[in-house]
Amino acid sequence: MDPVTVIEGCAIATVDAQRTEYRRGHVVVRGNRIEAVGAGAAPPSDPGARRIDGRGCLLTPGLVNTHHHLYQWITRGLAVDDTLFEWLSTLYPIWAGIDEDAVRVAATGALAVLASTGCTTTTDHHYVFPRDGGDLLGAEIAAVQEVGLRFHPCRGSMDLGVSAGGLPPDRVVEGLGDILAASAEAIARWHDPSFDSMLRIALAPCSPFSVTPELLRESAALARETGVRLHTHLAETIDEQNYCEQTFGCTPAQYMERLGWLGADVWYAHAVHLDDAAIAMLAHTGTGVAHCPTSNARLGAGVARTADLVRAGVPVGLGVDGAASNESGAMIEEPRNALLYARNKGGPGAMTARTALELATIGGARVLGRDDEIGSIEVNKLADLALWRLDTAAHAGIDDPVTALVLGSAPPLAMLIVNGRAVVREGEVCTVAMDAVAGQVAQAQAALIAKAG
C-alpha cells in the first residue's frame, strides 16, 4: 500500500487555473500523487498516515528551475566584473579541465542548494565536453539521483571553435557527427517519457556564436524524431545581437526562425533583447522562455521584457542560470528578482507577487511541457511540494503569505517533497551531507583552477 502523508493547518497557494488559495487548508498525498486538497482540516485518513503540522507555513508547488549549468558550481567567484563574452573567454580555458568527478561534485553542491531553496524540478544545460572528460552527463545524473530532484538534463554541444569564427576554444568543441551520435545515445539511455518521470532529456546546442547552423538543424531534426525538447541560449546580450547581425544578417530570433527552432517543444534561455515582432512570433508558436533575472543582472546583460512576454502569452519560467554567473544558485531568489526587475522596467503594475510565483511554478512546468503533471497543487498531480516556514521574526506582521514569500526574506523550508519523498526537513537537506559536499566542492574548485594554471 502506498504511504500517505497529510499536511494540514497551513496556508496554501495552489497556483491552479482558478488560482485557488486557502488561509488554512490541507493536502493529502498518497504515494507520489496528490489525493486531496482543500480548506480546513484534512478528512479522516489511513491510521498509519504521516501527519505534518503546517501551522505558520505556506504550502506551494515545488519551484521549477528552467535553466542551469550545474558544473559551474566549482567555478564561482571568477570574472565577476566582466561582460558575457569577456566572462566566457576567461572561463572556457578553466572549464576545459572538467571531468566526471568534478562534474559529480559540482552538480551535487548546486542541486543541494536548489533543494534547500524550494526547487523540486530542475533542468541543466551541459555543453562543455572535453575529449578526456569521461561520462559527464552520467555524472550529473548520478548526482541528481542522490539528491532526489526531478531532472531535465539537456545534452548541450558546441561545434564552432575560435578558429572557425566562434567564441569557445577549439579544444572544447566537438564534431557534428560525434555530437549527434552522443545526443542519440543520451536519449536512448536516459530519456523517460512516462507521466511521473524523474528524468527526461532535451537537446541543447549552446548558442548562435558557438554552434553551426548545421548543428542547429540536425539537432532539431533528431529531437523531433525522438520526441524530446530543444533548448538554447538566445538574445542574452547586445554583443550576441551584433554578432548575429554581422554574421547572419538578422537578429537572433530571426536566425532561429530560419532554422526551424520555433514551437511548443522549444525554449530559450534569457531572451533579453527581443523586439515586438520576436515576442509575437514566440507567442504565436508557443515557444518558451527561461527568464534568469539574477544572472542577467550579474552580467549586466539587460532586463528582459518579462511582463510583455507574459502579456503576449509566451510560456515563461524562471532559471537560476549557471553558478558562475549567479553564485547563490538559490531558486527562491528568482521570483523576487523577476518581480523587482519587471517593476523597475514597467512600474509597480508590471508584475504582481502572485504572477512571480506562477512563473516559478506552473510557468516553468509549462515551459518544460509538464504542466499536466507538476507546477500546481491539484488532485492527481505529482506530489512536488514546498512548505515554507513564515512564522519567523523576518516575516512577522506580513499578513499575506504569498507577499511574505516573494517579497520578504527567503524563508526556511519546513519540508520539501519531491515525487512524494521528503528531500528537505526543517531547512536541512536530508539526502546528502551538506558539510561533506561543501568540502568536496572547495577541493574540486582548487584542483580545477590549479589544472588550468
mmCIF file with all atom_site columns, C-alpha atoms in Angstrom, residues 1-8 10 12 25-38 42-52 59-62 120 150 373 376-387 415-423:
data_model
loop_
_atom_site.group_PDB
_atom_site.id
_atom_site.type_symbol
_atom_site.label_atom_id
_atom_site.label_alt_id
_atom_site.label_comp_id
_atom_site.label_asym_id
_atom_site.label_entity_id
_atom_site.label_seq_id
_atom_site.pdbx_PDB_ins_code
_atom_site.Cartn_x
_atom_site.Cartn_y
_atom_site.Cartn_z
_atom_site.occupancy
_atom_site.B_iso_or_equiv
_atom_site.pdbx_formal_charge
_atom_site.auth_seq_id
_atom_site.auth_comp_id
_atom_site.auth_asym_id
_atom_site.auth_atom_id
_atom_site.pdbx_PDB_model_num
ATOM 1  C CA . MET A 1 1   ? 0.000   0.000  0.000   1.00 0.00 ? 1   MET A CA 1
ATOM 2  C CA . ASP A 1 2   ? 1.288   3.467  -0.902  1.00 0.00 ? 2   ASP A CA 1
ATOM 3  C CA . PRO A 1 3   ? 2.326   5.614  2.069   1.00 0.00 ? 3   PRO A CA 1
ATOM 4  C CA . VAL A 1 4   ? 0.076   8.543  2.964   1.00 0.00 ? 4   VAL A CA 1
ATOM 5  C CA . THR A 1 5   ? 1.230   11.994 4.091   1.00 0.00 ? 5   THR A CA 1
ATOM 6  C CA . VAL A 1 6   ? -1.180  14.608 5.426   1.00 0.00 ? 6   VAL A CA 1
ATOM 7  C CA . ILE A 1 7   ? -0.135  18.274 5.596   1.00 0.00 ? 7   ILE A CA 1
ATOM 8  C CA . GLU A 1 8   ? -2.633  20.482 7.401   1.00 0.00 ? 8   GLU A CA 1
ATOM 9  C CA . CYS A 1 10  ? -1.083  25.724 6.588   1.00 0.00 ? 10  CYS A CA 1
ATOM 10 C CA . ILE A 1 12  ? -1.989  27.046 0.576   1.00 0.00 ? 12  ILE A CA 1
ATOM 11 C CA . GLY A 1 25  ? -6.051  24.146 4.487   1.00 0.00 ? 25  GLY A CA 1
ATOM 12 C CA . HIS A 1 26  ? -4.799  20.636 3.926   1.00 0.00 ? 26  HIS A CA 1
ATOM 13 C CA . VAL A 1 27  ? -3.212  18.416 1.304   1.00 0.00 ? 27  VAL A CA 1
ATOM 14 C CA . VAL A 1 28  ? -3.232  14.612 1.313   1.00 0.00 ? 28  VAL A CA 1
ATOM 15 C CA . VAL A 1 29  ? -0.504  12.765 -0.598  1.00 0.00 ? 29  VAL A CA 1
ATOM 16 C CA . ARG A 1 30  ? -0.755  9.069  -1.409  1.00 0.00 ? 30  ARG A CA 1
ATOM 17 C CA . GLY A 1 31  ? 2.419   7.616  -2.881  1.00 0.00 ? 31  GLY A CA 1
ATOM 18 C CA . ASN A 1 32  ? 3.661   10.184 -5.375  1.00 0.00 ? 32  ASN A CA 1
ATOM 19 C CA . ARG A 1 33  ? 0.243   11.735 -6.155  1.00 0.00 ? 33  ARG A CA 1
ATOM 20 C CA . ILE A 1 34  ? -1.870  14.434 -4.577  1.00 0.00 ? 34  ILE A CA 1
ATOM 21 C CA . GLU A 1 35  ? -5.078  12.769 -3.385  1.00 0.00 ? 35  GLU A CA 1
ATOM 22 C CA . ALA A 1 36  ? -6.894  15.722 -1.819  1.00 0.00 ? 36  ALA A CA 1
ATOM 23 C CA . VAL A 1 37  ? -6.557  19.466 -1.316  1.00 0.00 ? 37  VAL A CA 1
ATOM 24 C CA . GLY A 1 38  ? -8.977  21.799 0.401   1.00 0.00 ? 38  GLY A CA 1
ATOM 25 C CA . ALA A 1 42  ? -7.988  17.012 6.407   1.00 0.00 ? 42  ALA A CA 1
ATOM 26 C CA . PRO A 1 43  ? -10.641 14.297 6.179   1.00 0.00 ? 43  PRO A CA 1
ATOM 27 C CA . PRO A 1 44  ? -10.040 11.069 8.121   1.00 0.00 ? 44  PRO A CA 1
ATOM 28 C CA . SER A 1 45  ? -7.137  9.144  6.596   1.00 0.00 ? 45  SER A CA 1
ATOM 29 C CA . ASP A 1 46  ? -5.267  5.880  6.983   1.00 0.00 ? 46  ASP A CA 1
ATOM 30 C CA . PRO A 1 47  ? -4.274  5.212  10.610  1.00 0.00 ? 47  PRO A CA 1
ATOM 31 C CA . GLY A 1 48  ? -0.648  4.939  9.557   1.00 0.00 ? 48  GLY A CA 1
ATOM 32 C CA . ALA A 1 49  ? -0.557  8.256  7.710   1.00 0.00 ? 49  ALA A CA 1
ATOM 33 C CA . ARG A 1 50  ? 2.322   10.611 8.440   1.00 0.00 ? 50  ARG A CA 1
ATOM 34 C CA . ARG A 1 51  ? 0.859   13.907 9.654   1.00 0.00 ? 51  ARG A CA 1
ATOM 35 C CA . ILE A 1 52  ? 2.722   17.190 9.214   1.00 0.00 ? 52  ILE A CA 1
ATOM 36 C CA . LEU A 1 59  ? 2.421   25.376 1.024   1.00 0.00 ? 59  LEU A CA 1
ATOM 37 C CA . THR A 1 60  ? 3.191   25.987 -2.646  1.00 0.00 ? 60  THR A CA 1
ATOM 38 C CA . PRO A 1 61  ? 4.004   23.805 -5.620  1.00 0.00 ? 61  PRO A CA 1
ATOM 39 C CA . GLY A 1 62  ? 7.701   22.995 -5.768  1.00 0.00 ? 62  GLY A CA 1
ATOM 40 C CA . THR A 1 120 ? 11.739  20.245 -6.944  1.00 0.00 ? 120 THR A CA 1
ATOM 41 C CA . ARG A 1 150 ? 13.176  15.706 -10.775 1.00 0.00 ? 150 ARG A CA 1
ATOM 42 C CA . GLU A 1 373 ? 1.937   16.762 -14.028 1.00 0.00 ? 373 GLU A CA 1
ATOM 43 C CA . SER A 1 376 ? 0.265   23.363 -9.213  1.00 0.00 ? 376 SER A CA 1
ATOM 44 C CA . ILE A 1 377 ? -1.372  21.663 -6.232  1.00 0.00 ? 377 ILE A CA 1
ATOM 45 C CA . GLU A 1 378 ? -4.240  19.681 -7.733  1.00 0.00 ? 378 GLU A CA 1
ATOM 46 C CA . VAL A 1 379 ? -5.708  16.231 -7.258  1.00 0.00 ? 379 VAL A CA 1
ATOM 47 C CA . ASN A 1 380 ? -3.878  13.570 -9.318  1.00 0.00 ? 380 ASN A CA 1
ATOM 48 C CA . LYS A 1 381 ? -0.870  15.776 -9.954  1.00 0.00 ? 381 LYS A CA 1
ATOM 49 C CA . LEU A 1 382 ? 2.543   14.659 -8.728  1.00 0.00 ? 382 LEU A CA 1
ATOM 50 C CA . ALA A 1 383 ? 3.435   15.426 -5.126  1.00 0.00 ? 383 ALA A CA 1
ATOM 51 C CA . ASP A 1 384 ? 6.167   18.027 -5.640  1.00 0.00 ? 384 ASP A CA 1
ATOM 52 C CA . LEU A 1 385 ? 5.555   20.445 -2.765  1.00 0.00 ? 385 LEU A CA 1
ATOM 53 C CA . ALA A 1 386 ? 7.363   23.168 -0.820  1.00 0.00 ? 386 ALA A CA 1
ATOM 54 C CA . LEU A 1 387 ? 6.266   24.001 2.734   1.00 0.00 ? 387 LEU A CA 1
ATOM 55 C CA . MET A 1 415 ? 9.697   20.447 4.196   1.00 0.00 ? 415 MET A CA 1
ATOM 56 C CA . LEU A 1 416 ? 10.385  19.837 0.514   1.00 0.00 ? 416 LEU A CA 1
ATOM 57 C CA . ILE A 1 417 ? 8.647   16.828 -1.043  1.00 0.00 ? 417 ILE A CA 1
ATOM 58 C CA . VAL A 1 418 ? 9.651   15.507 -4.460  1.00 0.00 ? 418 VAL A CA 1
ATOM 59 C CA . ASN A 1 419 ? 7.601   12.731 -6.040  1.00 0.00 ? 419 ASN A CA 1
ATOM 60 C CA . GLY A 1 420 ? 6.142   12.031 -2.613  1.00 0.00 ? 420 GLY A CA 1
ATOM 61 C CA . ARG A 1 421 ? 9.537   11.768 -0.896  1.00 0.00 ? 421 ARG A CA 1
ATOM 62 C CA . ALA A 1 422 ? 10.928  14.213 1.672   1.00 0.00 ? 422 ALA A CA 1
ATOM 63 C CA . VAL A 1 423 ? 14.190  15.777 0.447   1.00 0.00 ? 423 VAL A CA 1
#
